[in-house]
Coordinates of C-alpha atoms in Angstrom, one line a residue:
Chain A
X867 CA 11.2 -63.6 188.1
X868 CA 12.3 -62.2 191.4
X869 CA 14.2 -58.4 190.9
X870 CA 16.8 -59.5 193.3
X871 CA 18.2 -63.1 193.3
X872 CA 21.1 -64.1 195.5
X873 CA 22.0 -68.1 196.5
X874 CA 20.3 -68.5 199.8
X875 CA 23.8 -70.9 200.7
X876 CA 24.6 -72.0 203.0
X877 CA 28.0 -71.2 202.5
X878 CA 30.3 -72.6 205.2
X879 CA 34.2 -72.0 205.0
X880 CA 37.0 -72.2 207.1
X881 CA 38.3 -69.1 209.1
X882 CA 40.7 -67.2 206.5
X883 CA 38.8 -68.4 203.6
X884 CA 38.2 -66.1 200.9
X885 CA 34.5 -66.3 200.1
X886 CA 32.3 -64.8 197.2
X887 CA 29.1 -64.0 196.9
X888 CA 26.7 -63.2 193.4
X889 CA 23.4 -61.3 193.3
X890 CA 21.5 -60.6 190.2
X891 CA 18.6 -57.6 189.7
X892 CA 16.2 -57.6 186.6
X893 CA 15.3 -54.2 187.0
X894 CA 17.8 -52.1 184.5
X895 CA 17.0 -49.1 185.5
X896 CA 18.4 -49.7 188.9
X897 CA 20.6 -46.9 190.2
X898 CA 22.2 -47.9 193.4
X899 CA 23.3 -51.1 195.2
X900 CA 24.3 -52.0 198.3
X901 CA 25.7 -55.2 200.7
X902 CA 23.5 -55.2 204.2
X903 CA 24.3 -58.1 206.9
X904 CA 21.8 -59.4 208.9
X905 CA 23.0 -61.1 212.4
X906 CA 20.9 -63.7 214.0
X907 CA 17.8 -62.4 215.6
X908 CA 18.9 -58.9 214.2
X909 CA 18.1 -56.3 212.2
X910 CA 19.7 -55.5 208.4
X911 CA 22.3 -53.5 208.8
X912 CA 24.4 -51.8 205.6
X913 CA 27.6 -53.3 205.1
X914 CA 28.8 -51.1 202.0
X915 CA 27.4 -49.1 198.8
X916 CA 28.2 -50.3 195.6
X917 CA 29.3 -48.3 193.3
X918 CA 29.8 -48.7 189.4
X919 CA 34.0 -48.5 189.5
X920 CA 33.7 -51.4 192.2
X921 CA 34.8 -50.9 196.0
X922 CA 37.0 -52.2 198.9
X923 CA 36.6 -51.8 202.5
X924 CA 39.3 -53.3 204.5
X925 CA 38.3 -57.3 204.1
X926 CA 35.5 -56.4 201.9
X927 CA 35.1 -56.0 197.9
X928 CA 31.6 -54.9 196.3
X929 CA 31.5 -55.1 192.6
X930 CA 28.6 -53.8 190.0
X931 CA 28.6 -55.5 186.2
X932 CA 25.9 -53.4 184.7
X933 CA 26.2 -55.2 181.3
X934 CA 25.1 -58.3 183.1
X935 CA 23.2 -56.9 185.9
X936 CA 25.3 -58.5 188.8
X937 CA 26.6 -57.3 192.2
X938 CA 29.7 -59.3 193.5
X939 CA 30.7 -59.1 197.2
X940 CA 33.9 -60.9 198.1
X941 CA 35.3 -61.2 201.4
X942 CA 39.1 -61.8 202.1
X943 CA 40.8 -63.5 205.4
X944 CA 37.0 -64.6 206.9
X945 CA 36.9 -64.1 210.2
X946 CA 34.2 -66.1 212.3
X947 CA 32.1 -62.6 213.3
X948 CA 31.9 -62.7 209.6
X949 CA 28.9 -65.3 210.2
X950 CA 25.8 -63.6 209.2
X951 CA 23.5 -63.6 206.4
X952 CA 24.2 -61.1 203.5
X953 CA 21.4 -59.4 201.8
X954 CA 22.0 -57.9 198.2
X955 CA 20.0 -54.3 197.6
X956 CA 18.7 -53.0 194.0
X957 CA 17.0 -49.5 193.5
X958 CA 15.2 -47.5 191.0
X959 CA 12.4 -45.5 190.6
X960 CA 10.8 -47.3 193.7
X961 CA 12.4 -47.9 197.5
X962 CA 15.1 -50.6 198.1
X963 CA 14.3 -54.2 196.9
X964 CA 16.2 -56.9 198.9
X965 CA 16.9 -60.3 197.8
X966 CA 16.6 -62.9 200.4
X967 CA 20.0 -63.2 201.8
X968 CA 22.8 -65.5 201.3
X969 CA 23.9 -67.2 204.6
X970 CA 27.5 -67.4 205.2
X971 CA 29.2 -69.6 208.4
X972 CA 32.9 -69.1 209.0
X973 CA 33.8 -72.1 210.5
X974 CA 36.9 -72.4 213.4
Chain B
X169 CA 20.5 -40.3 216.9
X170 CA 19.0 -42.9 218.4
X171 CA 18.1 -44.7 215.3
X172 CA 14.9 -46.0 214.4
X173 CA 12.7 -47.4 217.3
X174 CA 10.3 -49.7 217.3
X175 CA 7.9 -51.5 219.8
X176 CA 7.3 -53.3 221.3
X177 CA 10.4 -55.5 220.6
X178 CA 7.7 -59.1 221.6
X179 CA 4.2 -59.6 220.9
X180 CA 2.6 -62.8 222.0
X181 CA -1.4 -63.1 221.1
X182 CA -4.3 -64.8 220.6
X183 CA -5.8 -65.2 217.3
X184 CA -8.4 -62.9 216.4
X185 CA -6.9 -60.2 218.5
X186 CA -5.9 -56.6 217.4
X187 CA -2.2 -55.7 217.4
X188 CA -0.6 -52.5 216.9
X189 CA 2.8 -51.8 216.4
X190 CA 4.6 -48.8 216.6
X191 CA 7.9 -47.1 215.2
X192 CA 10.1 -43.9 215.3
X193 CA 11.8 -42.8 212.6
X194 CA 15.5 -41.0 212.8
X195 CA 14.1 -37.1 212.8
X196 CA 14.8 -35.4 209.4
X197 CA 14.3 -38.5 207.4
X198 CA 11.2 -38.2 205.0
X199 CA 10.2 -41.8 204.0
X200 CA 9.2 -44.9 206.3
X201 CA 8.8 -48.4 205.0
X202 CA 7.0 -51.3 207.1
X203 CA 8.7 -54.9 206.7
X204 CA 7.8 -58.5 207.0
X205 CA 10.0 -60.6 207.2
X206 CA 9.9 -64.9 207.4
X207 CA 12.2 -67.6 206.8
X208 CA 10.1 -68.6 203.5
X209 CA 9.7 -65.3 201.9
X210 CA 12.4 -63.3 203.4
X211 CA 12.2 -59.2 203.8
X212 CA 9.1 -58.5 202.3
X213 CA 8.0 -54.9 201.6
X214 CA 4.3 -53.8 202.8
X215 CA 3.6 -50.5 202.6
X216 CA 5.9 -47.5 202.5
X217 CA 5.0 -43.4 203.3
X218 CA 7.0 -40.4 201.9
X219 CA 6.4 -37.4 203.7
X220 CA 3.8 -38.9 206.5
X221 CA 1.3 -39.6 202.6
X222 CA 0.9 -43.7 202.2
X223 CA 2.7 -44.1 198.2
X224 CA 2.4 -47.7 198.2
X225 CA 0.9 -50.7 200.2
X226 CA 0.3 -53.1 197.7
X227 CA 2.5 -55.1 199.8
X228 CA -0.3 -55.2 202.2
X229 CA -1.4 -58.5 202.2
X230 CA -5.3 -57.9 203.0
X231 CA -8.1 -55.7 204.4
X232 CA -6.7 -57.0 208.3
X233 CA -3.7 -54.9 207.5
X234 CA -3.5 -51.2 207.6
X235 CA -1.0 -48.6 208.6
X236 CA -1.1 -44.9 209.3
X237 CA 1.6 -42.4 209.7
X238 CA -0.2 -39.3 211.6
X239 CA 3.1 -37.1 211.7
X240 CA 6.6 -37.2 211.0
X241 CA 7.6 -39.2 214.2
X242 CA 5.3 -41.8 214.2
X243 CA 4.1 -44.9 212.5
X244 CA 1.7 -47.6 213.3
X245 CA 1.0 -51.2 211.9
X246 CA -1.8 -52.7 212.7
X247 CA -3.2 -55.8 212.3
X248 CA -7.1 -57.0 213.2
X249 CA -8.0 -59.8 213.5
X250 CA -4.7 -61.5 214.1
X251 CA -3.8 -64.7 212.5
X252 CA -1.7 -67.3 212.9
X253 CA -0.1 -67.1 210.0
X254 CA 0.9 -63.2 210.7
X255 CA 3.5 -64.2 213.0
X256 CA 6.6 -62.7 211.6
X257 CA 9.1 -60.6 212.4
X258 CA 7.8 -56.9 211.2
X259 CA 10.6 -54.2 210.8
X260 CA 10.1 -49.9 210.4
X261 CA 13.1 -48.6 208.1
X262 CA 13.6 -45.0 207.6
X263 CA 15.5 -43.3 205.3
X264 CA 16.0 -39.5 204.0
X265 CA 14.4 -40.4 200.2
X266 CA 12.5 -43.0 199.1
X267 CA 15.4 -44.6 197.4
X268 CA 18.6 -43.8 199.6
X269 CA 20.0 -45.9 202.3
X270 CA 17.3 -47.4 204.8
X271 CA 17.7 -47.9 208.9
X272 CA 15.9 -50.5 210.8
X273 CA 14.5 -50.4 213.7
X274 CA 15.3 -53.8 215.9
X275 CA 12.5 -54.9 214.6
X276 CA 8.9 -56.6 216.5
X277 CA 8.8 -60.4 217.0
X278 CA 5.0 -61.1 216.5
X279 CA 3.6 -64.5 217.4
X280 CA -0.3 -65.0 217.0
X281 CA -1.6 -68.5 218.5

């Protein structure tokens, strides 16, 4: 079993969409989680932390379920910059393990 | 800062060539990871260094692979021979501890023929 899982997508919406995306990590001694978005041809970059009380930066919403070992990132009112691939982040005792990105198109 | 740097940002060679690429951390941080990533296996980890010492490169996927960090500035990848089947796009992250926040560096867009 992979430690981070996410839906590779591709999720396509409509601008203004609210969109939703699950991650789950098998390793439960993880400690910190984050959201990084990857553009096209791009590096990762960190979108947010996540942190255990969940959340919210502007459009954005991280949340952390512990008991089920889930990370949640919802975004409100898509905009089409949002376009970009979305890579969920577990850690523990070891560096950052990334799951493989969940690709999101906001559509006009 | 200017963030994590790597080059060269192309590489175009022949297989069985030796390629070496390179990569600045952001000063003060103490651990360096080496990525490669594909659209099949997405962001894999190679090898990562805390404190210039190598603590794990079982990511390294075979003897053609090694990596060296000399200081706290610099990092090398290198791979020799080349193969085909390395061409990826290979990313240097630095962060302050092993399991804080990482930065990328734009990353090297390998391509062995």
């Amino acid at each position: 079993r992979k430690e981070v899982e996410q839906d590779p997508g591709p999720f396509n919406v409509p601008e203004g969409a609210t969109v939703a995306f699950n991650c789950t990590y098998s390793n439960s001694a993880s400690q910190s989680f984050f959201w990084y978005r990857q553009d096209c041809r791009k590096e990762p970059k960190l979108l947010m932390s996540v942190y255990s009380s969940g959340n919210e930066d502007g459009r954005f919403t991280a949340q952390l379920n512990r008991a089920s070992q889930y990370i949640s990132l919802l975004i409100r009112d898509s905009k089409l910059s949002d376009s970009a691939t979305y890579l969920c982040v577990a850690s523990g005792n070891t560096p950052l393990v990334f799951g493989k990105g969940t690709r999101l198109s906001v559509i006009a | 800062d200017a963030g994590v740097i790597q080059s060269p940002r192309h590489e175009v060679t022949e297989m069985g060539q030796e390629v070496t690429l390179r990569c600045k951390p952001i000063s003060g941080h103490n651990s360096l990871f080496w990525y490669r990533q594909t659209m099949m296996r997405g962001l894999e980890l190679l090898i990562y260094f805390n404190n210039n010492v190598p603590i794990d490169d079982s990511g390294m996927p075979e003897d053609r692979f090694s990596a060296k960090m000399p200081n706290a500035s610099f990092s090398t990848l290198k791979i020799q021979p080349s193969e085909p089947r390395d061409s990826a796009v290979y990313f240097c992250a630095s962060s302050l501890l092993a399991g804080n926040i990482q930065y990328f560096g734009a990353g090297t867009r390998l391509s062995v023929l």
